[in-house]
PDB file of C-alpha atoms in Angstrom:
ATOM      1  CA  UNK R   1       1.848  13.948 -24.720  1.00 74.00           C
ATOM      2  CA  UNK R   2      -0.713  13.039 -22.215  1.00 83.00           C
ATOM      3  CA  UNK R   3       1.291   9.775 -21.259  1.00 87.00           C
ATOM      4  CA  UNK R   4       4.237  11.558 -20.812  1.00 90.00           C
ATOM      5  CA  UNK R   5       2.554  13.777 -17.862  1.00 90.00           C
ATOM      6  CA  UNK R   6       0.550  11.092 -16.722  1.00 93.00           C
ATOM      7  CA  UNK R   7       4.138   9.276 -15.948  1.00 93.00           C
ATOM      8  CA  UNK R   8       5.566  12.629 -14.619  1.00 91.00           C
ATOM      9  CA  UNK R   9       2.454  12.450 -12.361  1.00 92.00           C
ATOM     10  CA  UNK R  10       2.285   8.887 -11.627  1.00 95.00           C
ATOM     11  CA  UNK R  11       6.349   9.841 -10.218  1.00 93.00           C
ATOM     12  CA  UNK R  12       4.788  11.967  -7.920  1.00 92.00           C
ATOM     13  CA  UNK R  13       1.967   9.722  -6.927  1.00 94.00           C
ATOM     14  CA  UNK R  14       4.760   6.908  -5.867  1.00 94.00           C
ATOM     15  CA  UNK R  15       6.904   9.906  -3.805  1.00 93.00           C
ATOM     16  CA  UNK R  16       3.403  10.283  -2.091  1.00 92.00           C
ATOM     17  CA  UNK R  17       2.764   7.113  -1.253  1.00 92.00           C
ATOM     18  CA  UNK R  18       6.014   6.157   0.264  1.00 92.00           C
ATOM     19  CA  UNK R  19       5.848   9.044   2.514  1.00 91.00           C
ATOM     20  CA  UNK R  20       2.928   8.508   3.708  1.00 88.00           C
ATOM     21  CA  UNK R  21       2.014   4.695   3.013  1.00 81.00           C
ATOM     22  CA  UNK R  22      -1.562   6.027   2.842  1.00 79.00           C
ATOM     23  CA  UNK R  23      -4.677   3.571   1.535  1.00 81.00           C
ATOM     24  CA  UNK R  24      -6.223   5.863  -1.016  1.00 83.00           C
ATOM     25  CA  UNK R  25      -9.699   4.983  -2.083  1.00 76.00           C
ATOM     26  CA  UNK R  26     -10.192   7.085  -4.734  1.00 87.00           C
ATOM     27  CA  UNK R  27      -9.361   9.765  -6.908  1.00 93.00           C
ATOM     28  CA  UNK R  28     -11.022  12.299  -8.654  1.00 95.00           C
ATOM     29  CA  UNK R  29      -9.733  15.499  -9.987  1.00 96.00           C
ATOM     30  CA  UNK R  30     -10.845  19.608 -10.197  1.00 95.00           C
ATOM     31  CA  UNK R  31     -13.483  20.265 -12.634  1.00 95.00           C
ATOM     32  CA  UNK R  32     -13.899  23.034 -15.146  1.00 91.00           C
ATOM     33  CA  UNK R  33     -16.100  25.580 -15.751  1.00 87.00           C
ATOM     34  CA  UNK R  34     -18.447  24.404 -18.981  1.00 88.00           C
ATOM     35  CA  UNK R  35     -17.210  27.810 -20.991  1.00 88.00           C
ATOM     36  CA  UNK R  36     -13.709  26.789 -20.485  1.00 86.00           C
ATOM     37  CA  UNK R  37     -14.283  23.156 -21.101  1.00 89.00           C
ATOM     38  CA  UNK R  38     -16.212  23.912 -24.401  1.00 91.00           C
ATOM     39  CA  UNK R  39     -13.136  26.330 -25.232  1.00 90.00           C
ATOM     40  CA  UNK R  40     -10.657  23.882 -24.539  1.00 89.00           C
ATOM     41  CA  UNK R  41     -12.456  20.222 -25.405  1.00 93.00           C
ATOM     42  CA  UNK R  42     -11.116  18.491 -22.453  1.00 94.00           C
ATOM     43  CA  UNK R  43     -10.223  18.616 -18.816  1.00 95.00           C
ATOM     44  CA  UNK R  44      -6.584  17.691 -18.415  1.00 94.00           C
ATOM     45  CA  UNK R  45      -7.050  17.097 -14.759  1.00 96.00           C
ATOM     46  CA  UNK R  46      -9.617  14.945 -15.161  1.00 96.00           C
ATOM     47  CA  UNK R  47      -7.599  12.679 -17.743  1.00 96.00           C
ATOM     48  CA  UNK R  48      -4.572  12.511 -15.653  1.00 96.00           C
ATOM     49  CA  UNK R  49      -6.727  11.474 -13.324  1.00 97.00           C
ATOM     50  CA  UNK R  50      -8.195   9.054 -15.193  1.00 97.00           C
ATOM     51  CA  UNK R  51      -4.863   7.614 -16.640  1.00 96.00           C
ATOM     52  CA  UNK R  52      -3.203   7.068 -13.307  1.00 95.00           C
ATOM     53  CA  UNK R  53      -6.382   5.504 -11.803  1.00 95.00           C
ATOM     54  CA  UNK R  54      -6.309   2.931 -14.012  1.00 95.00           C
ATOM     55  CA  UNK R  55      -2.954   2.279 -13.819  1.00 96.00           C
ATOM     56  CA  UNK R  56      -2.577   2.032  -9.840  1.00 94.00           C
ATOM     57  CA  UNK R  57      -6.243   0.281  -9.642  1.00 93.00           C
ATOM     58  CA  UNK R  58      -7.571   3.214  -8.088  1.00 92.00           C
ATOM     59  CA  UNK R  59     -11.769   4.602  -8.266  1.00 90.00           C
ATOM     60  CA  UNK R  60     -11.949   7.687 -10.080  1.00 94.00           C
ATOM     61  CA  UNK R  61     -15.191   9.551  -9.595  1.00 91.00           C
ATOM     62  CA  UNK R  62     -16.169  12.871 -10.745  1.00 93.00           C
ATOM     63  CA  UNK R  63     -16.958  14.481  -6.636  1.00 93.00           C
ATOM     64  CA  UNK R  64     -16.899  18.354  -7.863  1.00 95.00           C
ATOM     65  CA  UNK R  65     -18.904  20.284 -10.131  1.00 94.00           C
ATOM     66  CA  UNK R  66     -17.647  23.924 -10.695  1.00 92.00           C
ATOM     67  CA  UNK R  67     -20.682  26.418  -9.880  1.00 91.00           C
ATOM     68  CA  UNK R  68     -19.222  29.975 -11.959  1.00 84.00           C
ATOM     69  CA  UNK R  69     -16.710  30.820 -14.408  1.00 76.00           C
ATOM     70  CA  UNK R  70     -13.896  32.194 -13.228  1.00 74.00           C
ATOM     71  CA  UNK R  71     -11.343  34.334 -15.191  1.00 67.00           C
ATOM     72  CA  UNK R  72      -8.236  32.668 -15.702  1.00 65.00           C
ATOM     73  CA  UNK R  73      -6.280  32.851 -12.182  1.00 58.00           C
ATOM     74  CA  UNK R  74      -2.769  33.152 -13.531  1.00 61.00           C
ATOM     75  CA  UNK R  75      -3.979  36.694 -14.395  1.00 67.00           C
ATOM     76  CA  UNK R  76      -4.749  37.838 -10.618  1.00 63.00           C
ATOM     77  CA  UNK R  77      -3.115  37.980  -7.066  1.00 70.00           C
ATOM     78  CA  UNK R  78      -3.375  35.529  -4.436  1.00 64.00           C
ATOM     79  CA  UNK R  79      -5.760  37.469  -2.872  1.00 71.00           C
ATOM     80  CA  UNK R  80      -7.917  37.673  -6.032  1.00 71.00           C
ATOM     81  CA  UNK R  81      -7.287  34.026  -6.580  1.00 71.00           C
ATOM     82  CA  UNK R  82      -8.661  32.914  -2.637  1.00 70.00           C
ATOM     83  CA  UNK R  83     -11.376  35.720  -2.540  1.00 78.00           C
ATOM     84  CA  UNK R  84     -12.740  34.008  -6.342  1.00 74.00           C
ATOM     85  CA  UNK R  85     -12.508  30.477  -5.734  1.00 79.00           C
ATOM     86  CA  UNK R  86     -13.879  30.743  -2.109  1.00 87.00           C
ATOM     87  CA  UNK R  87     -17.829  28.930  -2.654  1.00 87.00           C
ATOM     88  CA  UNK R  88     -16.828  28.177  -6.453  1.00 87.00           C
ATOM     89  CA  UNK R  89     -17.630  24.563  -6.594  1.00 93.00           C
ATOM     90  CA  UNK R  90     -20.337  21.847  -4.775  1.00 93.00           C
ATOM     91  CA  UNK R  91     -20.298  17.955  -4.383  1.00 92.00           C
ATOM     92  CA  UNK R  92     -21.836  15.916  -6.531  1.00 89.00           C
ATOM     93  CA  UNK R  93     -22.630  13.220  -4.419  1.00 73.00           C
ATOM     94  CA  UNK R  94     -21.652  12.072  -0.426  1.00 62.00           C
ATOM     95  CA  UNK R  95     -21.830   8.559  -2.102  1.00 57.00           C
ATOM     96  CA  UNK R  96     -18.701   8.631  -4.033  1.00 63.00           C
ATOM     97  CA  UNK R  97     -16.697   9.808  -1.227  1.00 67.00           C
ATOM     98  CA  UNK R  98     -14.156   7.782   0.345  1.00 75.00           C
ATOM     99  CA  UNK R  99     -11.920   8.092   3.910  1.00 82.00           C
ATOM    100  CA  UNK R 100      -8.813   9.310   1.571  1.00 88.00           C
ATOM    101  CA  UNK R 101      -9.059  10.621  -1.837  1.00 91.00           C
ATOM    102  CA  UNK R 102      -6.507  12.477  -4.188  1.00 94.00           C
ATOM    103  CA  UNK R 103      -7.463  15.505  -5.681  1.00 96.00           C
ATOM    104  CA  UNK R 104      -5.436  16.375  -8.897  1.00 97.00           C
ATOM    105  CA  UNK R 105      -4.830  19.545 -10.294  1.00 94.00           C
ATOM    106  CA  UNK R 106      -2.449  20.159 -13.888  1.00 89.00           C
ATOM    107  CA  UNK R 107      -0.895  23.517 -12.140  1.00 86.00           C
ATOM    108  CA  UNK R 108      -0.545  24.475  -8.664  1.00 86.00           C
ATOM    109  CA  UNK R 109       0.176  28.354  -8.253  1.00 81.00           C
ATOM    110  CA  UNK R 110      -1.420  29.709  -4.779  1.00 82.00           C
ATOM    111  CA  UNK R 111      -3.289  26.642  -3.608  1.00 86.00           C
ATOM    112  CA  UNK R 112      -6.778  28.376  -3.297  1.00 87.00           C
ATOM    113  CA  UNK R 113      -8.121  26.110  -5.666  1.00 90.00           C
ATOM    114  CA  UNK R 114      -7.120  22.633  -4.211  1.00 93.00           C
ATOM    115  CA  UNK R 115      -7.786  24.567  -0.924  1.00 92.00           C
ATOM    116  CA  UNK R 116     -11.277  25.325  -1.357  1.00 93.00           C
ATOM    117  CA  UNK R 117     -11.932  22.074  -3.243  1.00 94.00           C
ATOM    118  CA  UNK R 118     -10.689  20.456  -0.272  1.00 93.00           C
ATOM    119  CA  UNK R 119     -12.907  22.140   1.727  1.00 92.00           C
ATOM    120  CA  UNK R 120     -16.275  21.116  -0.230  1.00 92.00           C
ATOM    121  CA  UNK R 121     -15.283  17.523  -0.137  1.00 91.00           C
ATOM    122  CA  UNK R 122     -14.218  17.324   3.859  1.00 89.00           C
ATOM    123  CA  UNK R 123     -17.230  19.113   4.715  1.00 87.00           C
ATOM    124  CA  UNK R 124     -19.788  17.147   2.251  1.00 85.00           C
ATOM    125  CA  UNK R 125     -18.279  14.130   4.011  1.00 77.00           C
ATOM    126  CA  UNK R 126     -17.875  15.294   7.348  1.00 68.00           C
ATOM    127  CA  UNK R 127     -21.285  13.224   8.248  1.00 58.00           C
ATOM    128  CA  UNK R 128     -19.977   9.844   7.469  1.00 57.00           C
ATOM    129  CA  UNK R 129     -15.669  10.129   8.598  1.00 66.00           C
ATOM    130  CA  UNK R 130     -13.148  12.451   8.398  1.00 80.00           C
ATOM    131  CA  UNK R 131     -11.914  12.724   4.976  1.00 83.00           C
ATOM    132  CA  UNK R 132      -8.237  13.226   4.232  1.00 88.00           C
ATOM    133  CA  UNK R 133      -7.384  14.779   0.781  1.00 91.00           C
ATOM    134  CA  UNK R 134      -4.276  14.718  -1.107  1.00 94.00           C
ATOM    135  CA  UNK R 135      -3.364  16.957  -3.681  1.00 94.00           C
ATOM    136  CA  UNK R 136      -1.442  15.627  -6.664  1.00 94.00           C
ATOM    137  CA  UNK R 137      -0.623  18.387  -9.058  1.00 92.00           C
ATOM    138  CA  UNK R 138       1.513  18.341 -12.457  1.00 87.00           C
ATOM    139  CA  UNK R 139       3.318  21.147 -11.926  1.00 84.00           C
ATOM    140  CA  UNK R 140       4.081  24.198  -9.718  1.00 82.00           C
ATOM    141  CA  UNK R 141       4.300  28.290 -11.135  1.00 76.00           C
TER     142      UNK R 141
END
């Protein structure tokens, strides 16, 4: 199964690049809370990340630890969602950051959480370059 949405993502990875003929230098994807990654026994982000890194050559580097446990967001309003994930995860490291990196997500539903992960990686960076992020998501609710 996880090939099968790693091609449905590597689809929209190709859509992206012709758009924008970027040069990405890395990918790296949203992390999970420890509670929900004990619960669940894997990140799929982080291994559809992982999958279409190797494929397209790309560096994939874990850049985000998550700081709380969150409920799950499908349960709550857009407000909810923004006011919760607002200062909800940190960098790991300046080092692994790159000019252009693509953040992947399995669901988009509001954006606050590629927003605000966005956020912590443009501003952990901002010393160095600007930092351009592209969000690469599964699917949309």
């Amino acid at each position: 199964m996880e090939l099968v949405l790693a091609a449905m993502l590597a689809f929209a990875y190709e859509r992206l690049c012709e758009a924008i003929q970027p040069d990405f230098h890395a990918i790296t994807s949203v992390p999970l809370a420890p509670e929900r990654l004990l619960d669940r026994g894997f990140n799929q982000a982080e291994r559809l990340a992982i999958r279409l890194a190797n494929w397209y050559g790309l560096s994939y580097s874990p850049m985000l630890e998550r700081l709380r446990h969150t409920e799950k967001q499908s349960l709550k309003t857009r407000r909810s969602r923004v006011v919760d994930m607002r200062g909800n995860f940190a960098a790991v490291s300046t080092a692994l950051f790159s000019p252009t990196i693509i953040l992947v997500d399995d669901i988009y539903t509001t954006g606050s959480t590629l927003d605000e992960c966005a956020r912590v990686l443009q501003q952990a960076n901002q010393i160095e370059a600007k930092t351009t992020v592209y969000g690469l998501l599964w699917a949309r609710s």
